[in-house]
Amino acid sequence: MAAVEIDGPIIEQTSNLDLPEQVIHKILSFLPGEDAIRASATSKQWRLAWISSPVFSFNEGSVPFKNLDFFDYVDASLALWRDRCDSRVNMERLSLTADFSSDESYSRLNQVIAAATSRNVKVIELRNLNFDELFWIDFDSGLWLILLACNSLDNLSFKCFQFYIANPLSAISSSLKKLKLSCNFIDEGSLKNLLLCFPWLEDLEFGFCYGFDELRVSCPSLRSLKVTLSEDLAQKVVIDAANLQYLSYTRTFRPPGTISFSNCKSLTTLHIDRAVFTTVCTIDKYISQIPLLENLVLDGCEMPGIIHISHSNLRSLKFRRCWRLKKAEIDMPNLRSFRYYGGAIFHISTFKYCSGFLEAKLKLYTGSLDCTEWFWFIRLRNFLESFSNCKVLTLDCHLEGFTEKLRDNYFLPDPLYELKHLEITNLSLPIDDYSSFVDAMVGLFPFVETLSLKTSSAAIFIKFDESGSFSVKSQVSINTSNTEHDQTFQSIKASVDKIVEFLCIKCRRSNTNVFAASNTRNRTLSAARPRESCEEKIAQIS
């Protein structure tokens, strides 16, 4: 990169000794426990700030103390903090990662949690390091009673534990708003009884848990729910939450599962990843139960070749990796954002959206050279016609190759005037071959404002303005050697020269702003002159 000089006032460097204690506390809160200890050794002020910090993170796996010695270290740290701080100072967060497999460690865990709740802790994060022997949490024990009795507790997280709650508990938590369960064993009945303990729960994250055949989540106060499942667990997920506003459902592996909603009329954002929709109107049936829905994301879902989606309130729709999709009927009069990422160009028989306000971004992938033959561009042009009344239309194509017919304008389909931004990526095509297809791209999309041509080692960016002038920039990938940089630089220079020459000729033929185009060509050629070193060449051409 070229050196940049900025004129301005000289600012004196402030050492860490001059930072206020509250700022140091904030910095320490983002650090793991062992890094916070190292930071505290830099000065006396930082050590005092570390002692008084209301955020604690203890990880048995990153310190030399093990088993009971680790809990001695935790107790000593908390005792030092209590002696240093006024009793009115509350604890913000306690994060504890340890091996809880022994009875002694369970007893010491109770003591640590009791010490934290006595100082009105807000966040507790517990993680078990023993993956082979998950620690059972006995809900009739002192630990659970301590947690439920803490009125300041707002956020609670468990990872790698086992839960078993045979009957509903009499005690409830009046303060907990967020619960995160990760990699835990919990059956259907235990999950139901667990949620009954938190009547004011608003945010639930349920990730990679197991022990159930069917996942049912029922919580009237819930506002945000994130479910992540793996393998073949819980093929059916049922959600019942009257106040739910955000729902994310993700399956990390095949096979896909099914999801259904009951009493989720307040939902505004729905993200579904790898679900199964069996019929044409299955999606329509689901979202018809959600009248306030504004944002819908369908990612990697298994659906029939033809789908129908209709919703009067939806404003944002995103399809991603829905490979079997061939035909769609979309009726969304208030739609303002449309995203499609996939390999197939599907047919849109009906597309109703907010005319003049829709911003559409399409990212297409092809798997072989045959897919990018001349007829593919015919289908592409017909596909883009559905977006003829958009406010902004952006196209990003990842292609395997280009047919030779594109070099001849007589074979091009009718131009599409609505496309504003075009990006073409071909990792195997040399950058200097791109100059042969600029004529075709400009002819097919005559009103394009930005055109990006990318390969694995280089990229060329062309920007057009309303007056008819243009600018050309380029860059070389940093993951290449100096010799490859030199070779790629020469290829870019030759390609840029050809592109500039063609665009200047086109401007003169159109009799639009010849002087601006000529000046742009001169500036680009001047910037592309080779220098003595590769770094100077890249800095100049960029």
PDB file of C-alpha atoms in Angstrom, residues 69-245:
ATOM      1  CA  ASP A  69      -6.529 -26.283  43.711  1.00  0.00           C
ATOM      2  CA  PHE A  70      -8.397 -24.489  40.940  1.00  0.00           C
ATOM      3  CA  PHE A  71     -11.354 -23.791  43.228  1.00  0.00           C
ATOM      4  CA  ASP A  72      -8.918 -22.554  45.900  1.00  0.00           C
ATOM      5  CA  TYR A  73      -7.611 -20.095  43.291  1.00  0.00           C
ATOM      6  CA  VAL A  74     -11.173 -18.984  42.465  1.00  0.00           C
ATOM      7  CA  ASP A  75     -12.100 -18.526  46.125  1.00  0.00           C
ATOM      8  CA  ALA A  76      -8.942 -16.517  46.781  1.00  0.00           C
ATOM      9  CA  SER A  77      -9.601 -14.236  43.824  1.00  0.00           C
ATOM     10  CA  LEU A  78     -13.190 -13.581  44.911  1.00  0.00           C
ATOM     11  CA  ALA A  79     -12.096 -12.967  48.515  1.00  0.00           C
ATOM     12  CA  LEU A  80      -9.511 -10.456  47.326  1.00  0.00           C
ATOM     13  CA  TRP A  81     -12.175  -8.668  45.300  1.00  0.00           C
ATOM     14  CA  ARG A  82     -14.607  -8.547  48.230  1.00  0.00           C
ATOM     15  CA  ASP A  83     -11.936  -7.072  50.503  1.00  0.00           C
ATOM     16  CA  ARG A  84     -10.961  -4.496  47.887  1.00  0.00           C
ATOM     17  CA  CYS A  85     -14.466  -3.368  46.896  1.00  0.00           C
ATOM     18  CA  ASP A  86     -17.202  -1.765  48.857  1.00  0.00           C
ATOM     19  CA  SER A  87     -20.114  -4.058  49.696  1.00  0.00           C
ATOM     20  CA  ARG A  88     -22.338  -1.887  47.535  1.00  0.00           C
ATOM     21  CA  VAL A  89     -20.344  -2.827  44.391  1.00  0.00           C
ATOM     22  CA  ASN A  90     -22.189  -5.572  42.489  1.00  0.00           C
ATOM     23  CA  MET A  91     -20.700  -8.330  40.377  1.00  0.00           C
ATOM     24  CA  GLU A  92     -21.475  -8.017  36.682  1.00  0.00           C
ATOM     25  CA  ARG A  93     -20.515 -11.451  35.340  1.00  0.00           C
ATOM     26  CA  LEU A  94     -19.125 -14.775  36.546  1.00  0.00           C
ATOM     27  CA  SER A  95     -17.829 -17.207  33.942  1.00  0.00           C
ATOM     28  CA  LEU A  96     -16.663 -20.549  35.327  1.00  0.00           C
ATOM     29  CA  THR A  97     -15.191 -23.373  33.219  1.00  0.00           C
ATOM     30  CA  ALA A  98     -14.058 -26.452  35.108  1.00  0.00           C
ATOM     31  CA  ASP A  99     -14.296 -30.229  35.542  1.00  0.00           C
ATOM     32  CA  PHE A 100     -17.410 -30.772  37.681  1.00  0.00           C
ATOM     33  CA  SER A 101     -17.361 -34.589  37.607  1.00  0.00           C
ATOM     34  CA  SER A 102     -16.420 -35.112  41.287  1.00  0.00           C
ATOM     35  CA  ASP A 103     -18.598 -34.561  44.343  1.00  0.00           C
ATOM     36  CA  GLU A 104     -15.985 -32.222  45.828  1.00  0.00           C
ATOM     37  CA  SER A 105     -16.057 -29.934  42.789  1.00  0.00           C
ATOM     38  CA  TYR A 106     -19.875 -29.802  42.969  1.00  0.00           C
ATOM     39  CA  SER A 107     -19.701 -28.678  46.593  1.00  0.00           C
ATOM     40  CA  ARG A 108     -17.114 -26.019  45.741  1.00  0.00           C
ATOM     41  CA  LEU A 109     -19.255 -24.874  42.817  1.00  0.00           C
ATOM     42  CA  ASN A 110     -22.107 -24.166  45.228  1.00  0.00           C
ATOM     43  CA  GLN A 111     -19.799 -21.982  47.307  1.00  0.00           C
ATOM     44  CA  VAL A 112     -18.645 -19.984  44.277  1.00  0.00           C
ATOM     45  CA  ILE A 113     -22.224 -19.420  43.059  1.00  0.00           C
ATOM     46  CA  ALA A 114     -23.332 -18.389  46.545  1.00  0.00           C
ATOM     47  CA  ALA A 115     -20.498 -15.851  46.733  1.00  0.00           C
ATOM     48  CA  ALA A 116     -21.520 -14.412  43.359  1.00  0.00           C
ATOM     49  CA  THR A 117     -25.237 -14.182  44.161  1.00  0.00           C
ATOM     50  CA  SER A 118     -24.457 -12.475  47.476  1.00  0.00           C
ATOM     51  CA  ARG A 119     -23.022  -9.607  45.409  1.00  0.00           C
ATOM     52  CA  ASN A 120     -26.054  -9.433  43.084  1.00  0.00           C
ATOM     53  CA  VAL A 121     -24.416 -11.022  40.064  1.00  0.00           C
ATOM     54  CA  LYS A 122     -26.193 -10.382  36.741  1.00  0.00           C
ATOM     55  CA  VAL A 123     -24.645 -13.002  34.428  1.00  0.00           C
ATOM     56  CA  ILE A 124     -23.546 -16.570  35.269  1.00  0.00           C
ATOM     57  CA  GLU A 125     -21.905 -18.808  32.662  1.00  0.00           C
ATOM     58  CA  LEU A 126     -21.106 -22.411  33.604  1.00  0.00           C
ATOM     59  CA  ARG A 127     -19.230 -24.844  31.369  1.00  0.00           C
ATOM     60  CA  ASN A 128     -18.215 -28.411  32.144  1.00  0.00           C
ATOM     61  CA  LEU A 129     -14.834 -29.492  30.743  1.00  0.00           C
ATOM     62  CA  ASN A 130     -15.505 -33.233  31.135  1.00  0.00           C
ATOM     63  CA  PHE A 131     -17.273 -34.176  27.883  1.00  0.00           C
ATOM     64  CA  ASP A 132     -17.071 -37.917  28.600  1.00  0.00           C
ATOM     65  CA  GLU A 133     -18.918 -37.675  31.892  1.00  0.00           C
ATOM     66  CA  LEU A 134     -21.518 -34.928  31.847  1.00  0.00           C
ATOM     67  CA  PHE A 135     -22.312 -33.466  35.239  1.00  0.00           C
ATOM     68  CA  TRP A 136     -25.875 -34.047  36.463  1.00  0.00           C
ATOM     69  CA  ILE A 137     -27.566 -30.974  37.891  1.00  0.00           C
ATOM     70  CA  ASP A 138     -29.820 -32.025  40.731  1.00  0.00           C
ATOM     71  CA  PHE A 139     -32.676 -29.541  40.837  1.00  0.00           C
ATOM     72  CA  ASP A 140     -33.475 -30.454  44.424  1.00  0.00           C
ATOM     73  CA  SER A 141     -29.957 -29.471  45.462  1.00  0.00           C
ATOM     74  CA  GLY A 142     -28.649 -26.257  46.927  1.00  0.00           C
ATOM     75  CA  LEU A 143     -27.213 -25.039  43.612  1.00  0.00           C
ATOM     76  CA  TRP A 144     -30.547 -24.699  41.879  1.00  0.00           C
ATOM     77  CA  LEU A 145     -32.190 -23.127  44.909  1.00  0.00           C
ATOM     78  CA  ILE A 146     -29.375 -20.551  45.062  1.00  0.00           C
ATOM     79  CA  LEU A 147     -29.846 -19.654  41.388  1.00  0.00           C
ATOM     80  CA  LEU A 148     -33.629 -19.308  41.628  1.00  0.00           C
ATOM     81  CA  ALA A 149     -33.359 -17.180  44.781  1.00  0.00           C
ATOM     82  CA  CYS A 150     -31.053 -14.629  43.091  1.00  0.00           C
ATOM     83  CA  ASN A 151     -33.263 -11.692  42.095  1.00  0.00           C
ATOM     84  CA  SER A 152     -30.442  -9.914  40.260  1.00  0.00           C
ATOM     85  CA  LEU A 153     -29.659 -12.791  37.869  1.00  0.00           C
ATOM     86  CA  ASP A 154     -30.500 -11.711  34.330  1.00  0.00           C
ATOM     87  CA  ASN A 155     -28.495 -14.104  32.126  1.00  0.00           C
ATOM     88  CA  LEU A 156     -27.794 -17.811  32.756  1.00  0.00           C
ATOM     89  CA  SER A 157     -25.790 -20.207  30.563  1.00  0.00           C
ATOM     90  CA  PHE A 158     -25.110 -23.968  30.834  1.00  0.00           C
ATOM     91  CA  LYS A 159     -22.796 -25.990  28.581  1.00  0.00           C
ATOM     92  CA  CYS A 160     -22.134 -29.749  28.731  1.00  0.00           C
ATOM     93  CA  PHE A 161     -24.437 -30.640  31.632  1.00  0.00           C
ATOM     94  CA  GLN A 162     -27.255 -33.137  32.158  1.00  0.00           C
ATOM     95  CA  PHE A 163     -30.708 -32.032  33.268  1.00  0.00           C
ATOM     96  CA  TYR A 164     -33.442 -34.167  34.715  1.00  0.00           C
ATOM     97  CA  ILE A 165     -36.567 -32.538  36.146  1.00  0.00           C
ATOM     98  CA  ALA A 166     -39.313 -35.092  36.713  1.00  0.00           C
ATOM     99  CA  ASN A 167     -41.868 -32.678  38.166  1.00  0.00           C
ATOM    100  CA  PRO A 168     -42.547 -28.935  37.969  1.00  0.00           C
ATOM    101  CA  LEU A 169     -40.582 -26.973  40.551  1.00  0.00           C
ATOM    102  CA  SER A 170     -42.302 -24.816  43.132  1.00  0.00           C
ATOM    103  CA  ALA A 171     -39.565 -22.155  43.063  1.00  0.00           C
ATOM    104  CA  ILE A 172     -39.345 -19.713  40.165  1.00  0.00           C
ATOM    105  CA  SER A 173     -36.973 -16.948  39.085  1.00  0.00           C
ATOM    106  CA  SER A 174     -38.517 -13.525  38.817  1.00  0.00           C
ATOM    107  CA  SER A 175     -35.518 -11.871  37.166  1.00  0.00           C
ATOM    108  CA  LEU A 176     -34.004 -14.192  34.515  1.00  0.00           C
ATOM    109  CA  LYS A 177     -34.435 -12.812  30.987  1.00  0.00           C
ATOM    110  CA  LYS A 178     -31.953 -14.878  28.962  1.00  0.00           C
ATOM    111  CA  LEU A 179     -31.183 -18.613  29.093  1.00  0.00           C
ATOM    112  CA  LYS A 180     -28.584 -20.393  26.955  1.00  0.00           C
ATOM    113  CA  LEU A 181     -28.343 -24.190  26.781  1.00  0.00           C
ATOM    114  CA  SER A 182     -25.458 -25.645  24.740  1.00  0.00           C
ATOM    115  CA  CYS A 183     -24.495 -29.310  24.263  1.00  0.00           C
ATOM    116  CA  ASN A 184     -26.652 -30.426  27.193  1.00  0.00           C
ATOM    117  CA  PHE A 185     -28.618 -33.618  27.736  1.00  0.00           C
ATOM    118  CA  ILE A 186     -32.250 -32.763  28.451  1.00  0.00           C
ATOM    119  CA  ASP A 187     -35.467 -34.632  27.677  1.00  0.00           C
ATOM    120  CA  GLU A 188     -38.848 -33.191  26.682  1.00  0.00           C
ATOM    121  CA  GLY A 189     -40.305 -33.207  30.192  1.00  0.00           C
ATOM    122  CA  SER A 190     -37.232 -31.649  31.779  1.00  0.00           C
ATOM    123  CA  LEU A 191     -37.192 -28.821  29.215  1.00  0.00           C
ATOM    124  CA  LYS A 192     -40.869 -28.121  29.824  1.00  0.00           C
ATOM    125  CA  ASN A 193     -40.415 -28.012  33.605  1.00  0.00           C
ATOM    126  CA  LEU A 194     -37.238 -25.939  33.265  1.00  0.00           C
ATOM    127  CA  LEU A 195     -39.004 -23.233  31.253  1.00  0.00           C
ATOM    128  CA  LEU A 196     -41.774 -23.120  33.865  1.00  0.00           C
ATOM    129  CA  CYS A 197     -39.144 -21.874  36.343  1.00  0.00           C
ATOM    130  CA  PHE A 198     -38.654 -18.717  34.269  1.00  0.00           C
ATOM    131  CA  PRO A 199     -42.063 -17.115  33.626  1.00  0.00           C
ATOM    132  CA  TRP A 200     -40.454 -13.836  32.437  1.00  0.00           C
ATOM    133  CA  LEU A 201     -37.870 -15.397  30.132  1.00  0.00           C
ATOM    134  CA  GLU A 202     -37.416 -13.322  26.936  1.00  0.00           C
ATOM    135  CA  ASP A 203     -34.401 -14.824  25.146  1.00  0.00           C
ATOM    136  CA  LEU A 204     -33.682 -18.557  24.723  1.00  0.00           C
ATOM    137  CA  GLU A 205     -30.741 -20.122  22.862  1.00  0.00           C
ATOM    138  CA  PHE A 206     -30.954 -23.877  22.420  1.00  0.00           C
ATOM    139  CA  GLY A 207     -27.885 -25.253  20.668  1.00  0.00           C
ATOM    140  CA  PHE A 208     -26.788 -28.852  19.966  1.00  0.00           C
ATOM    141  CA  CYS A 209     -28.723 -30.307  22.898  1.00  0.00           C
ATOM    142  CA  TYR A 210     -29.976 -33.894  22.811  1.00  0.00           C
ATOM    143  CA  GLY A 211     -32.034 -36.413  24.754  1.00  0.00           C
ATOM    144  CA  PHE A 212     -35.415 -35.722  23.126  1.00  0.00           C
ATOM    145  CA  ASP A 213     -37.341 -37.128  20.150  1.00  0.00           C
ATOM    146  CA  GLU A 214     -39.489 -34.057  19.609  1.00  0.00           C
ATOM    147  CA  LEU A 215     -38.617 -30.511  20.597  1.00  0.00           C
ATOM    148  CA  ARG A 216     -41.502 -28.475  21.977  1.00  0.00           C
ATOM    149  CA  VAL A 217     -40.903 -24.950  23.220  1.00  0.00           C
ATOM    150  CA  SER A 218     -43.776 -23.276  25.031  1.00  0.00           C
ATOM    151  CA  CYS A 219     -43.104 -19.979  26.796  1.00  0.00           C
ATOM    152  CA  PRO A 220     -45.601 -17.079  26.694  1.00  0.00           C
ATOM    153  CA  SER A 221     -43.078 -14.344  27.548  1.00  0.00           C
ATOM    154  CA  LEU A 222     -40.425 -15.441  25.032  1.00  0.00           C
ATOM    155  CA  ARG A 223     -39.397 -12.787  22.472  1.00  0.00           C
ATOM    156  CA  SER A 224     -36.310 -14.339  20.838  1.00  0.00           C
ATOM    157  CA  LEU A 225     -35.615 -18.026  20.168  1.00  0.00           C
ATOM    158  CA  LYS A 226     -32.581 -19.545  18.470  1.00  0.00           C
ATOM    159  CA  VAL A 227     -32.613 -23.322  17.901  1.00  0.00           C
ATOM    160  CA  THR A 228     -29.600 -25.168  16.464  1.00  0.00           C
ATOM    161  CA  LEU A 229     -29.817 -28.947  16.003  1.00  0.00           C
ATOM    162  CA  SER A 230     -27.512 -31.550  14.508  1.00  0.00           C
ATOM    163  CA  GLU A 231     -27.745 -34.983  12.887  1.00  0.00           C
ATOM    164  CA  ASP A 232     -31.113 -36.753  13.136  1.00  0.00           C
ATOM    165  CA  LEU A 233     -32.269 -35.415  16.513  1.00  0.00           C
ATOM    166  CA  ALA A 234     -35.739 -33.903  16.921  1.00  0.00           C
ATOM    167  CA  GLN A 235     -37.069 -34.230  13.399  1.00  0.00           C
ATOM    168  CA  LYS A 236     -40.100 -32.255  14.536  1.00  0.00           C
ATOM    169  CA  VAL A 237     -39.948 -28.859  16.263  1.00  0.00           C
ATOM    170  CA  VAL A 238     -43.099 -27.182  17.608  1.00  0.00           C
ATOM    171  CA  ILE A 239     -43.050 -23.557  18.787  1.00  0.00           C
ATOM    172  CA  ASP A 240     -45.758 -22.025  20.987  1.00  0.00           C
ATOM    173  CA  ALA A 241     -44.898 -18.486  22.070  1.00  0.00           C
ATOM    174  CA  ALA A 242     -47.479 -15.711  21.853  1.00  0.00           C
ATOM    175  CA  ASN A 243     -44.964 -12.851  22.196  1.00  0.00           C
ATOM    176  CA  LEU A 244     -42.165 -14.322  20.068  1.00  0.00           C
ATOM    177  CA  GLN A 245     -40.687 -11.756  17.656  1.00  0.00           C
TER     178      GLN A 245
END
